[in-house]
mmCIF file of C-alpha atoms and ligand atoms in Angstrom:
data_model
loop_
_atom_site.group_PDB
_atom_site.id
_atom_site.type_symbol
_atom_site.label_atom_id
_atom_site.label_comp_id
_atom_site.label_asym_id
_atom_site.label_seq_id
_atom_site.Cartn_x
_atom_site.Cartn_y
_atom_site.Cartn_z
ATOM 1 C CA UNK A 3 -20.463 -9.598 33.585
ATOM 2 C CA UNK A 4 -17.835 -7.359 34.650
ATOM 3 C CA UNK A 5 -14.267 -7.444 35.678
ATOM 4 C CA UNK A 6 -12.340 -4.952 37.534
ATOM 5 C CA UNK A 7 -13.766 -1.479 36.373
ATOM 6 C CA UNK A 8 -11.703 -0.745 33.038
ATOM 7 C CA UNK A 9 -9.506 -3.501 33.273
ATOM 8 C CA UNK A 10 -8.929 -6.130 30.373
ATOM 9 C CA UNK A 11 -7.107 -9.810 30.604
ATOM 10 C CA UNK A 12 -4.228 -10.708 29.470
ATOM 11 C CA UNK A 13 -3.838 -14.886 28.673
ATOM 12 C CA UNK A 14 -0.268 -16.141 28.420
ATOM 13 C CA UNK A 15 -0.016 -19.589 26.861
ATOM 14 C CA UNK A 16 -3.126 -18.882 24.632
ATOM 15 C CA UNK A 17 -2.338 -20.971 21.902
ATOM 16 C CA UNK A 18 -1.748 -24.133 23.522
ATOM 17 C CA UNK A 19 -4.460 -26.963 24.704
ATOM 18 C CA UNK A 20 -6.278 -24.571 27.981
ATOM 19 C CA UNK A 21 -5.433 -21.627 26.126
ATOM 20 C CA UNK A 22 -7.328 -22.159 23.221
ATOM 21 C CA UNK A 23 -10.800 -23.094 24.572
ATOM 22 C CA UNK A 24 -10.016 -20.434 27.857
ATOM 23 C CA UNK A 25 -9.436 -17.669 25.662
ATOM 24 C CA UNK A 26 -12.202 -18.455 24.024
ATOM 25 C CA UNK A 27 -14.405 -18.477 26.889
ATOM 26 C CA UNK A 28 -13.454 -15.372 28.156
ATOM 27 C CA UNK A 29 -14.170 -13.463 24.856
ATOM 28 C CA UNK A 30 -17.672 -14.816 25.096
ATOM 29 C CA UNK A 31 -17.770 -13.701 28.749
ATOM 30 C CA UNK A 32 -15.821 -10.312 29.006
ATOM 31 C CA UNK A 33 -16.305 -9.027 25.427
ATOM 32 C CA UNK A 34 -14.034 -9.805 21.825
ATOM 33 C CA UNK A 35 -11.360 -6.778 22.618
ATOM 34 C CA UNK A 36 -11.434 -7.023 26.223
ATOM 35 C CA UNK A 37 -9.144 -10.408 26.249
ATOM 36 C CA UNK A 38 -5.277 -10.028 24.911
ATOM 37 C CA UNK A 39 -3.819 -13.773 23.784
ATOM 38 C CA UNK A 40 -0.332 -14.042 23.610
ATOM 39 C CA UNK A 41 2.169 -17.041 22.937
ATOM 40 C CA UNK A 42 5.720 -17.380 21.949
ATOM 41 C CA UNK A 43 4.913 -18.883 19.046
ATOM 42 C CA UNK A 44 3.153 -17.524 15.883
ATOM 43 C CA UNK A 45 -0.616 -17.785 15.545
ATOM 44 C CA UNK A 46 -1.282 -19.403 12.054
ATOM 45 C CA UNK A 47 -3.196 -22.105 12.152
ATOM 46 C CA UNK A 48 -4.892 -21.129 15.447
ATOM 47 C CA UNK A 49 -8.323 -19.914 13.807
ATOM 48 C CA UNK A 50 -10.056 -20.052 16.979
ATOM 49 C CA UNK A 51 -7.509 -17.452 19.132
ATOM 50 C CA UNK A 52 -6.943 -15.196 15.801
ATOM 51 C CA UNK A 53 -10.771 -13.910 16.095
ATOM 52 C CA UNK A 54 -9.406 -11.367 18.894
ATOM 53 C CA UNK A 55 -6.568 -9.711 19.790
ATOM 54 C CA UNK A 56 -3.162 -11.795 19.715
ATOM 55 C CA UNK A 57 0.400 -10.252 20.533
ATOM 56 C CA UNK A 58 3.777 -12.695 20.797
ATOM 57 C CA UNK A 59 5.194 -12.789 23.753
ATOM 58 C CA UNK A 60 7.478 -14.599 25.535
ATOM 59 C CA UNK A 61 7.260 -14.347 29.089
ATOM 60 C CA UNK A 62 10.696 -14.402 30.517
ATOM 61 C CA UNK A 63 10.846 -10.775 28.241
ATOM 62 C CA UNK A 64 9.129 -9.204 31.609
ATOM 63 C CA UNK A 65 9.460 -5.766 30.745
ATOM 64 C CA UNK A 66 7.803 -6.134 27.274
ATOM 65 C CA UNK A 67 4.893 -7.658 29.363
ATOM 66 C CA UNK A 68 5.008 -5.367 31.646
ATOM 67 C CA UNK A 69 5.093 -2.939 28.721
ATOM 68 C CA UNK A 70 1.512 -4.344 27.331
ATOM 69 C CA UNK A 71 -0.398 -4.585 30.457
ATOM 70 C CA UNK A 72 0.339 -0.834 31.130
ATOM 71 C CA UNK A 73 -0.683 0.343 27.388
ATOM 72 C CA UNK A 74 -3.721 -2.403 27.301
ATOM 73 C CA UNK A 75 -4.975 -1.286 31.156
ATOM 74 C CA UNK A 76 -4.739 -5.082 31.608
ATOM 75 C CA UNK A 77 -6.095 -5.953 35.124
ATOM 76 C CA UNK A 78 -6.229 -10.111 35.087
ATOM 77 C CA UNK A 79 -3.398 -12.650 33.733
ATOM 78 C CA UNK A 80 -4.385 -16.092 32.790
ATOM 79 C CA UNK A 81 -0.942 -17.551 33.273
ATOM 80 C CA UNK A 82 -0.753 -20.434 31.039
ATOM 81 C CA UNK A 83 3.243 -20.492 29.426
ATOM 82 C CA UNK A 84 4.631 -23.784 30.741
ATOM 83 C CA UNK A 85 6.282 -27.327 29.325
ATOM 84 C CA UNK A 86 4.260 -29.949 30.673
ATOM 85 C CA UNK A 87 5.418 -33.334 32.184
ATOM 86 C CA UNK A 88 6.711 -35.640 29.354
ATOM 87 C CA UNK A 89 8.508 -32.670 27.299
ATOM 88 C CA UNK A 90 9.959 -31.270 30.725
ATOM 89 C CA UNK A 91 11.473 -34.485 31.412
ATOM 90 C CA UNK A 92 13.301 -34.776 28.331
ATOM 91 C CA UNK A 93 14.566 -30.922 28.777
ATOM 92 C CA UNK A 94 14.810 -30.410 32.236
ATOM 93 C CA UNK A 95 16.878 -26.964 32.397
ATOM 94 C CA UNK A 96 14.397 -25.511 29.878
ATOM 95 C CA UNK A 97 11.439 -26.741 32.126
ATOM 96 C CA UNK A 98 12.246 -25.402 35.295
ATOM 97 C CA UNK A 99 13.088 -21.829 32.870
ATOM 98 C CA UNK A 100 9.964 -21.327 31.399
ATOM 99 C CA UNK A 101 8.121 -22.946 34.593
ATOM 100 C CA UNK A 102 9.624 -21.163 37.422
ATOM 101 C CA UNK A 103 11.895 -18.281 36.181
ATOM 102 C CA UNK A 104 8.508 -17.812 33.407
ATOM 103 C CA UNK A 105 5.993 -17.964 36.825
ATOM 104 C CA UNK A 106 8.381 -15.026 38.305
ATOM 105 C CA UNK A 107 8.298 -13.009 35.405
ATOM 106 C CA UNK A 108 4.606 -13.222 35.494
ATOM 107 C CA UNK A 109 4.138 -12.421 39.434
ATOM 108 C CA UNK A 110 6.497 -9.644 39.148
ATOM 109 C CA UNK A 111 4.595 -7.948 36.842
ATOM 110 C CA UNK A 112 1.446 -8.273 38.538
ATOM 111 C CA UNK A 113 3.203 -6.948 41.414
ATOM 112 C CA UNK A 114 4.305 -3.673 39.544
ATOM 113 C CA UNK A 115 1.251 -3.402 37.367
ATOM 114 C CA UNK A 116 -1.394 -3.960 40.880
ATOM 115 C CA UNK A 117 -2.576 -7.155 38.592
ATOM 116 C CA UNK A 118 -4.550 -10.292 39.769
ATOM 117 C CA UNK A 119 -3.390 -13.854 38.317
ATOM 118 C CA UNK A 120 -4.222 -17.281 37.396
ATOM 119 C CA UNK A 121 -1.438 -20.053 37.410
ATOM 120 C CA UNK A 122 -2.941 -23.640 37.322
ATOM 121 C CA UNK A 123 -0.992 -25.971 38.922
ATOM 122 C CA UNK A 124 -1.241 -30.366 38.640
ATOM 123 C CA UNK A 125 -1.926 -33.040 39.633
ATOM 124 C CA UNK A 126 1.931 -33.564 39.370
ATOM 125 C CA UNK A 127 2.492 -31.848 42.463
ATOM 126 C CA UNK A 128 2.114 -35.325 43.801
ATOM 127 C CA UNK A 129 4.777 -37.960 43.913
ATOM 128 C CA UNK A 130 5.126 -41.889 44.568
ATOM 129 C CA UNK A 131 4.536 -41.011 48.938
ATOM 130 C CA UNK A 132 1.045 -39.702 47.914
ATOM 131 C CA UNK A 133 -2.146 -41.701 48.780
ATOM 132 C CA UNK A 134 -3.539 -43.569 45.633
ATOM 133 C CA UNK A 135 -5.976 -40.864 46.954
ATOM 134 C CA UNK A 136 -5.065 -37.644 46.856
ATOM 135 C CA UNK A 137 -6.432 -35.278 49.436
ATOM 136 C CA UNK A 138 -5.467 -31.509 49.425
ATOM 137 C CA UNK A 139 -3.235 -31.665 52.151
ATOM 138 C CA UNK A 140 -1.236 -35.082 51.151
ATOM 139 C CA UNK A 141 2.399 -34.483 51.322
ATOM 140 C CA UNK A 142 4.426 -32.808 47.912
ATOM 141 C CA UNK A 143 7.430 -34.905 47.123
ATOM 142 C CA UNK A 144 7.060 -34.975 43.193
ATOM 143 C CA UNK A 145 9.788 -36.991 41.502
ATOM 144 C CA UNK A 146 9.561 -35.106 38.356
ATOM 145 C CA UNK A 147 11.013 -31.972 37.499
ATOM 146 C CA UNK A 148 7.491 -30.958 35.932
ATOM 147 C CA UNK A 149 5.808 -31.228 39.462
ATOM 148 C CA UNK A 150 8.900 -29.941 41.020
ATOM 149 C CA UNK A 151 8.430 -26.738 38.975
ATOM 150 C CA UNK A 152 4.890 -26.976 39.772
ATOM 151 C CA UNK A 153 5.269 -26.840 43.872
ATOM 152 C CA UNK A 154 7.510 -24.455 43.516
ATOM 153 C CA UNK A 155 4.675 -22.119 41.441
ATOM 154 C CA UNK A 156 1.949 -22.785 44.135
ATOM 155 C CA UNK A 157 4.838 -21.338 46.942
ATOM 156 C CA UNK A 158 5.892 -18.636 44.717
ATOM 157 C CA UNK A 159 2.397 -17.470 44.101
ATOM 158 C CA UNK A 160 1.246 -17.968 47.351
ATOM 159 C CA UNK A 161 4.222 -16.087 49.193
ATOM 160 C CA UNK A 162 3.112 -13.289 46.184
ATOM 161 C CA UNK A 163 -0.437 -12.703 48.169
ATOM 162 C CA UNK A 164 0.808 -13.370 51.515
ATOM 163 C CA UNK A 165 3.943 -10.816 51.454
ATOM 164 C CA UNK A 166 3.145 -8.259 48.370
ATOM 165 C CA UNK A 167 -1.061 -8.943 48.310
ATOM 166 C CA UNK A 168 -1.255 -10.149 44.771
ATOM 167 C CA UNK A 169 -4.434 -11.917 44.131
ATOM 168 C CA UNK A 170 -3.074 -15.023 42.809
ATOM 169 C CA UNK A 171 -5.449 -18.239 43.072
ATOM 170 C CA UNK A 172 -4.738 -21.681 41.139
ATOM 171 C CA UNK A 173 -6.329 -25.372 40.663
ATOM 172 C CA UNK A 174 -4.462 -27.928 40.116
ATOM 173 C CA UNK A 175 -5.556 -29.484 36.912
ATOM 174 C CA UNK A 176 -5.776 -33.577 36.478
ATOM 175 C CA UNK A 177 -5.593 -34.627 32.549
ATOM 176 C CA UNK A 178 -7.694 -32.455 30.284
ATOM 177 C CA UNK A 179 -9.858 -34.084 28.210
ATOM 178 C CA UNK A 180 -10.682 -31.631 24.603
ATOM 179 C CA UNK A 181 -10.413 -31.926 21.183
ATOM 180 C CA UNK A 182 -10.072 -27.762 20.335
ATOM 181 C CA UNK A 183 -6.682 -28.103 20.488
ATOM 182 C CA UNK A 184 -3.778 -30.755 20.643
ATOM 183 C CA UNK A 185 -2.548 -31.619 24.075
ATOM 184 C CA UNK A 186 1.144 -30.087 24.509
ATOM 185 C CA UNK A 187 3.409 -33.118 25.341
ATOM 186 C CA UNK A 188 1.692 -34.440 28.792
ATOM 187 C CA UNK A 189 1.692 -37.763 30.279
ATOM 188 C CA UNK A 190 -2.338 -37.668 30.239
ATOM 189 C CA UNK A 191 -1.735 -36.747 26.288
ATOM 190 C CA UNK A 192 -3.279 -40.762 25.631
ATOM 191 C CA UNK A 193 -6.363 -39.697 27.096
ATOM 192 C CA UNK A 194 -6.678 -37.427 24.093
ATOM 193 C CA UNK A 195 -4.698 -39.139 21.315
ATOM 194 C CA UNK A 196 -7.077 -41.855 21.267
ATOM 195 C CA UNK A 197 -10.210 -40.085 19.929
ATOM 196 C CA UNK A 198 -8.991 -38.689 17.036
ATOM 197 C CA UNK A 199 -6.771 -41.864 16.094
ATOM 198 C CA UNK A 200 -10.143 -43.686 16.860
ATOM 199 C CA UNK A 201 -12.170 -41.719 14.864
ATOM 200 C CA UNK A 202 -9.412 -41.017 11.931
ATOM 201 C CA UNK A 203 -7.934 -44.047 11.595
ATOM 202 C CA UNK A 204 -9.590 -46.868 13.686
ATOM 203 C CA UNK A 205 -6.652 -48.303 15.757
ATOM 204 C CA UNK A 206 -5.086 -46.833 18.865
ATOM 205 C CA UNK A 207 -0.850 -47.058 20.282
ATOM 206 C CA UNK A 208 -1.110 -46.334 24.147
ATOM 207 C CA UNK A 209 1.944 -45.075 25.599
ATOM 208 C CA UNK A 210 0.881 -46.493 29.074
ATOM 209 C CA UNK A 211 -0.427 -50.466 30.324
ATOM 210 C CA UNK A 212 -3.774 -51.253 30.500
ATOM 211 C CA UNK A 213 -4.435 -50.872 34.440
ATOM 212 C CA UNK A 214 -2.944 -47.418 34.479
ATOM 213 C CA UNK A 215 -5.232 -45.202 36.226
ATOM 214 C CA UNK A 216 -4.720 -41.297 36.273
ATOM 215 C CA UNK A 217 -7.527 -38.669 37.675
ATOM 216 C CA UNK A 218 -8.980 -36.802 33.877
ATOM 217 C CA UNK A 219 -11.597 -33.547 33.969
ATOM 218 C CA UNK A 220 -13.317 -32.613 30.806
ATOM 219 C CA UNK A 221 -11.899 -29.266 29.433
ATOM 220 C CA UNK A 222 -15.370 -27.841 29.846
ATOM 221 C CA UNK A 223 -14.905 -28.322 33.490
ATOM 222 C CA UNK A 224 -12.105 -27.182 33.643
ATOM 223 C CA UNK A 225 -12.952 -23.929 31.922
ATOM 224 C CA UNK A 226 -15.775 -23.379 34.621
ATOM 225 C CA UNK A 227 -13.792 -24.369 37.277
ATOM 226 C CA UNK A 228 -10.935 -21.706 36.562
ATOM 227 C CA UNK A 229 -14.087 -18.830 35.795
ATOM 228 C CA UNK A 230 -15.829 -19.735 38.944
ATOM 229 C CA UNK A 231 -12.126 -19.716 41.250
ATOM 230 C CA UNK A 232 -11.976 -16.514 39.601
ATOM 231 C CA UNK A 233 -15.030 -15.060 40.062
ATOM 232 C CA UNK A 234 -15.457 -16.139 43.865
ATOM 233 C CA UNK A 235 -14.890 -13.565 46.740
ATOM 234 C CA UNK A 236 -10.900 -13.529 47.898
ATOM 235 C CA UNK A 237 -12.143 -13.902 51.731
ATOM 236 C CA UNK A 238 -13.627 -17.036 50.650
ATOM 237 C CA UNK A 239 -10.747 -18.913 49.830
ATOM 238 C CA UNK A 240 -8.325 -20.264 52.062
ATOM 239 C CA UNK A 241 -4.860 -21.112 52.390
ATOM 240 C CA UNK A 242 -5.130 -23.628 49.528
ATOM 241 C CA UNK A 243 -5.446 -20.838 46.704
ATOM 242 C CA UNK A 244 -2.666 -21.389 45.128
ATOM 243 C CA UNK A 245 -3.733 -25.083 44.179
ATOM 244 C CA UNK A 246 -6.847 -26.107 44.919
ATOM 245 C CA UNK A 247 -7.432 -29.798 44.409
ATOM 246 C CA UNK A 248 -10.288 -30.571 41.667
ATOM 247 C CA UNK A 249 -11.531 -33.728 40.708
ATOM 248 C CA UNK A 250 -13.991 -34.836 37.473
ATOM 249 C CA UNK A 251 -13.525 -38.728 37.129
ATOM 250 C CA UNK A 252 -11.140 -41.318 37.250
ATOM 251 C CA UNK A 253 -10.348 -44.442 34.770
ATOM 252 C CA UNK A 254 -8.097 -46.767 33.177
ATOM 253 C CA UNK A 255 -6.585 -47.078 30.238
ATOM 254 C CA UNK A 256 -8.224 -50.324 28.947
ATOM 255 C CA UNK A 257 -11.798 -48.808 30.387
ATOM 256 C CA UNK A 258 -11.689 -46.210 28.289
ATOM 257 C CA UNK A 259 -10.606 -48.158 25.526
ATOM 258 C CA UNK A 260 -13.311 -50.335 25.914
ATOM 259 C CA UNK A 261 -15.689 -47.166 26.479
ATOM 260 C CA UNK A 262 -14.669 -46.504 22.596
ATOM 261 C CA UNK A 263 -14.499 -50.175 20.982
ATOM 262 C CA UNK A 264 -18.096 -50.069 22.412
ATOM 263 C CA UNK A 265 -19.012 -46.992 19.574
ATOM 264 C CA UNK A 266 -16.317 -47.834 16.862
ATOM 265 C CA UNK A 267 -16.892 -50.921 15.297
ATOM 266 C CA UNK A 268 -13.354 -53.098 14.755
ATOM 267 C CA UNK A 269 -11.793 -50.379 16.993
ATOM 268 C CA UNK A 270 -8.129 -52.105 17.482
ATOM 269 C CA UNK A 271 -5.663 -51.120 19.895
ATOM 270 C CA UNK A 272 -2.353 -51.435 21.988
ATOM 271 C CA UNK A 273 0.233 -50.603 24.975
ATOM 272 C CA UNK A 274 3.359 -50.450 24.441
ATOM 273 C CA UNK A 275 5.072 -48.374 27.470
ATOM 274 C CA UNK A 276 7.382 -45.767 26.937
ATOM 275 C CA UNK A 277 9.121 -43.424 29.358
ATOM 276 C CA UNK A 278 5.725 -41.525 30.182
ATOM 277 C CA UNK A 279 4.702 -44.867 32.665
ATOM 278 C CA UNK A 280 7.452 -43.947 35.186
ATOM 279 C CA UNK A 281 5.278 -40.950 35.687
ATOM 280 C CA UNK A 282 2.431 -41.994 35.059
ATOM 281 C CA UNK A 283 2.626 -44.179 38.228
ATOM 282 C CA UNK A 284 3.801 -41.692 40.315
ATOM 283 C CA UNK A 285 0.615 -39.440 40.218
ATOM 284 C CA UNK A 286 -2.453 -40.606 42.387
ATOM 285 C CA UNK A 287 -5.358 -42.591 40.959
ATOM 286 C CA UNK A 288 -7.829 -39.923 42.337
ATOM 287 C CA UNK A 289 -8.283 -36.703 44.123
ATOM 288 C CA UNK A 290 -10.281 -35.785 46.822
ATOM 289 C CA UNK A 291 -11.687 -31.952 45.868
ATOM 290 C CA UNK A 292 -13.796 -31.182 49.135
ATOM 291 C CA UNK A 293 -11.918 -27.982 50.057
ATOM 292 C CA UNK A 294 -13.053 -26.565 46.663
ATOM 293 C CA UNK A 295 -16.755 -27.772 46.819
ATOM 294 C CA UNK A 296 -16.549 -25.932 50.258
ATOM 295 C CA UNK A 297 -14.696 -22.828 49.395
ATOM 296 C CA UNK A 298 -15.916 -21.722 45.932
ATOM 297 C CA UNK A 299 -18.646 -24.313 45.214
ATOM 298 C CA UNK A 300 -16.695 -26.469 42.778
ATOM 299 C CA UNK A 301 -18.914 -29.630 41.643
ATOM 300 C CA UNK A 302 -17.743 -31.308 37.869
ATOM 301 C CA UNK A 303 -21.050 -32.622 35.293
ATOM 302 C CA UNK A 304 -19.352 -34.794 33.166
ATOM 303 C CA UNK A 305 -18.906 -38.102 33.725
ATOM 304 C CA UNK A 306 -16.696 -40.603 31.315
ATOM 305 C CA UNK A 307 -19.886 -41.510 29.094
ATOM 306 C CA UNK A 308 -20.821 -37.557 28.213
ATOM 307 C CA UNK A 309 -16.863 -36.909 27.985
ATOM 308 C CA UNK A 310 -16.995 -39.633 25.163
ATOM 309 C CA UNK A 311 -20.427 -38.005 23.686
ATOM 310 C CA UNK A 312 -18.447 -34.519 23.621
ATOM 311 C CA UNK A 313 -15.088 -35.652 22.025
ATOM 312 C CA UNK A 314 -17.066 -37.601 19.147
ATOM 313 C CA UNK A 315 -19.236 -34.750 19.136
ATOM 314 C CA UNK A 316 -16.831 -32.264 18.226
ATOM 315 C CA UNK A 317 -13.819 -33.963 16.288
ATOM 316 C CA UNK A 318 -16.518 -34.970 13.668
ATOM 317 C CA UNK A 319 -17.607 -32.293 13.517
ATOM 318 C CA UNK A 320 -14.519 -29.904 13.124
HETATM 319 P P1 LIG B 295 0.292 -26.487 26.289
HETATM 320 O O1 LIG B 295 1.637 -27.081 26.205
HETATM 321 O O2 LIG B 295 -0.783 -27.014 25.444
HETATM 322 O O3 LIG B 295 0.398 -24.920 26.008
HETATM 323 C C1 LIG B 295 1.407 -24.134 26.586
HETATM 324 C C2 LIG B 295 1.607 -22.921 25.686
HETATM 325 O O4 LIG B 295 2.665 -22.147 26.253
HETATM 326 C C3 LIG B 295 2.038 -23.284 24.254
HETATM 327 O O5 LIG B 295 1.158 -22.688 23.324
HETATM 328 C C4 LIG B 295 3.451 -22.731 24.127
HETATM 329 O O6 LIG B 295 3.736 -22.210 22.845
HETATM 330 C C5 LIG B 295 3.424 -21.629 25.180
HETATM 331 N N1 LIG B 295 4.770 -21.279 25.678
HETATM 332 C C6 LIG B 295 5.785 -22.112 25.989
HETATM 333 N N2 LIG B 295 6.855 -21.407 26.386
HETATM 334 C C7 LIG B 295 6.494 -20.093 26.351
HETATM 335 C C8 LIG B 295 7.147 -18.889 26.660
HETATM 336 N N3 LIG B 295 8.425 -18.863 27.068
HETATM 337 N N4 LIG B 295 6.473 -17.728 26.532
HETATM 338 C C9 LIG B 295 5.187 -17.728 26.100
HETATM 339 N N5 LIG B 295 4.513 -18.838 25.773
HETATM 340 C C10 LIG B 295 5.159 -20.014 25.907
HETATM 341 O O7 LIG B 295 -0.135 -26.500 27.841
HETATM 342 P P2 LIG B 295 -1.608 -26.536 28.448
HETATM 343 O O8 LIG B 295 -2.034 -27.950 28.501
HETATM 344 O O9 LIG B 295 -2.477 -25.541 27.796
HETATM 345 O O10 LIG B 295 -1.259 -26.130 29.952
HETATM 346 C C11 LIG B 295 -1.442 -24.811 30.445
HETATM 347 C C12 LIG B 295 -1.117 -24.827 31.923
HETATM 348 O O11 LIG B 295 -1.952 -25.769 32.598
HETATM 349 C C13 LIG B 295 0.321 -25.249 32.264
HETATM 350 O O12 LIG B 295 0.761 -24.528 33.378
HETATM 351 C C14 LIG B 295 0.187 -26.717 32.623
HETATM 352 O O13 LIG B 295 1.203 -27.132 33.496
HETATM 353 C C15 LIG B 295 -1.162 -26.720 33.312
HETATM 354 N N6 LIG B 295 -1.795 -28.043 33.301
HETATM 355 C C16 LIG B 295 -2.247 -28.598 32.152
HETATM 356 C C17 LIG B 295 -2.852 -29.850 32.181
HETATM 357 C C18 LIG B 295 -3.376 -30.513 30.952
HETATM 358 O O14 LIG B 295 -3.809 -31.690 31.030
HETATM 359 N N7 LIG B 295 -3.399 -29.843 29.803
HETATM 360 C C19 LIG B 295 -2.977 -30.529 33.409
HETATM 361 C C20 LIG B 295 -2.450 -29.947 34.547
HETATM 362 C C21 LIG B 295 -1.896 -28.681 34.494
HETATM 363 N N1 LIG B 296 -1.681 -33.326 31.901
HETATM 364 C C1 LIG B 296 -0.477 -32.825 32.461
HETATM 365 C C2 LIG B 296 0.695 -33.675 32.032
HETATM 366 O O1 LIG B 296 0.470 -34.834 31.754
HETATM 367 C C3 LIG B 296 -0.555 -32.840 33.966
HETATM 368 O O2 LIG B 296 -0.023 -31.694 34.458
HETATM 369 O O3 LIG B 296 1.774 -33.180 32.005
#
């Protein structure tokens, strides 16, 4: 499969929960040395990413990255550098740096270096006015700063293609479901948590109540959704590319803790609430992904009972 014609991709973010199974999806796809990972932090104890090429970076230092993508004839950025919703809360200033100012740094240099980009976005975009479900179009009147910073990335990114022709195109992501890599302080975090305290140690804390309902994608999905957004023709995609709506399934919190009392024998658990259910309930319940099916054939396979195969799957067997 090729990319642009001697052009290699450059993933920002690499070592967190996307980054590690992304990264190594494109390897397998584009080639071992044709992917770059980079992070701000250090990458011991990231056996997966350190197969390939890895560089630190933090992206706010925009003319060191603008630096590598010239001397690595980098053609694609996988923009994943943020702070997600629960540790953005608690530090709002540093969210809206690394989220927006970050995002800048990133479209600037794809504007200087003639680069195309990838910058999910969330489900957070949506706010307490939203329909329990959320269509494409429903209004944008998040009442965290996380989703603030993330409507602000989908305009930024979209004024980049409409004024300076940047390719940028971006989904925006319900909860990820994986066990590669530990989720990076999200308010859909539980949805991961509670495998490998299941499996481990037989007895589960949620952070949310029972009834709490939040739209979830398998990270598997989620990696071919972001290839195939990628992959499809520019003239395909509409106004939306910036944040295209995707949807895999949608449960509670006490479903899918009975899903996995069902396979673990004296499975106990709990919810106690924290902080994380203020914003919890002000994200839809579900999302309504037709624009994508239509515009670059999106369509998720699994469904809650092969997302609970997968997880046991692999966190046994890592
Ligand atoms: P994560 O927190 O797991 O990883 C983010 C990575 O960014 C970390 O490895 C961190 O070290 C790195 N980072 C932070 N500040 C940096 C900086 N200044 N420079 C360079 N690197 C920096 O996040 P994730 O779950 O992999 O999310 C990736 C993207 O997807 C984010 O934009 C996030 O908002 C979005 N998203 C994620 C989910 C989800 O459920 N995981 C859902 C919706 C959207
Ligand atoms: N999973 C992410 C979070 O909870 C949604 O963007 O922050």
């Amino acid at each position: 499969m090729k990319l642009y014609e001697g052009s290699k991709i450059l993933v920002t973010g690499a070592l967190g929960q996307i980054g590690t199974d992304l990264t190594e999806a494109l390897r397998k796809k584009y080639g071992q040395n044709n992917v770059i990972a980079t992070d701000i932090r250090t990458i011991e104890n990231h056996p997966s990413v350190s197969d390939g090429i890895f560089q630190n970076l933090d992206i706010m230092e925009t003319q060191k990255l603008i630096e590598i993508c010239r001397n690595n004839d980098i053609g694609i950025i996988y923009h994943l550098a943020a702070l997600l919703s629960a540790v953005g809360e608690k530090n709002p200033e540093k969210c809206r740096k690394i989220n927006i100012d970050g995002t800048i740094s990133i479209l600037e240099a794809a504007r200087l270096c003639s680069l195309r980009v990838f910058a999910p976005s969330s489900i957070a975009v949506f706010g307490p006015d939203c329909p329990s479900h959320a269509s494409q179009s429903s209004p944008l009147n998040p009442t965290t700063v996380y989703g603030q910073t993330k409507v602000i990335g989908e305009k930024l990114a979209r004024e980049y293609w409409e004024i300076h022709g940047v390719d940028t195109r971006g989904i925006r992501y319900p909860g990820l479901i994986s066990y590669k890599s530990p989720p990076g302080g999200g308010t859909t975090d539980y949805a991961v948590e509670i495998f490998h305290s299941a499996i481990n140690h037989g007895q589960y804390e949620f952070f949310v109540e029972p009834n709490t309902r939040l739209p979830m994608l398998y990270m598997d999905d989620a990696i071919r959704a972001t290839l195939s957004l990628m992959d499809s023709p520019s003239e395909s995609l509409g106004i939306f590319r910036s944040g295209f709506n995707v949807s895999g399934i949608t449960f509670t919190a006490q479903e899918l803790a009975s899903k996995i009392e069902e396979r673990i024998e004296g499975f106990k658990y709990s919810f106690v609430p924290d902080h994380r259910q203020k914003i919890a309930d002000s994200w839809p319940d579900s999302i309504d992904d037709s624009i994508s099916r239509k515009e670059w054939k999106w369509s998720p396979q699994f469904d809650l009972d092969s997302i609970i195969d997968a997880m046991f799957e692999g966190i046994e067997n890592t």
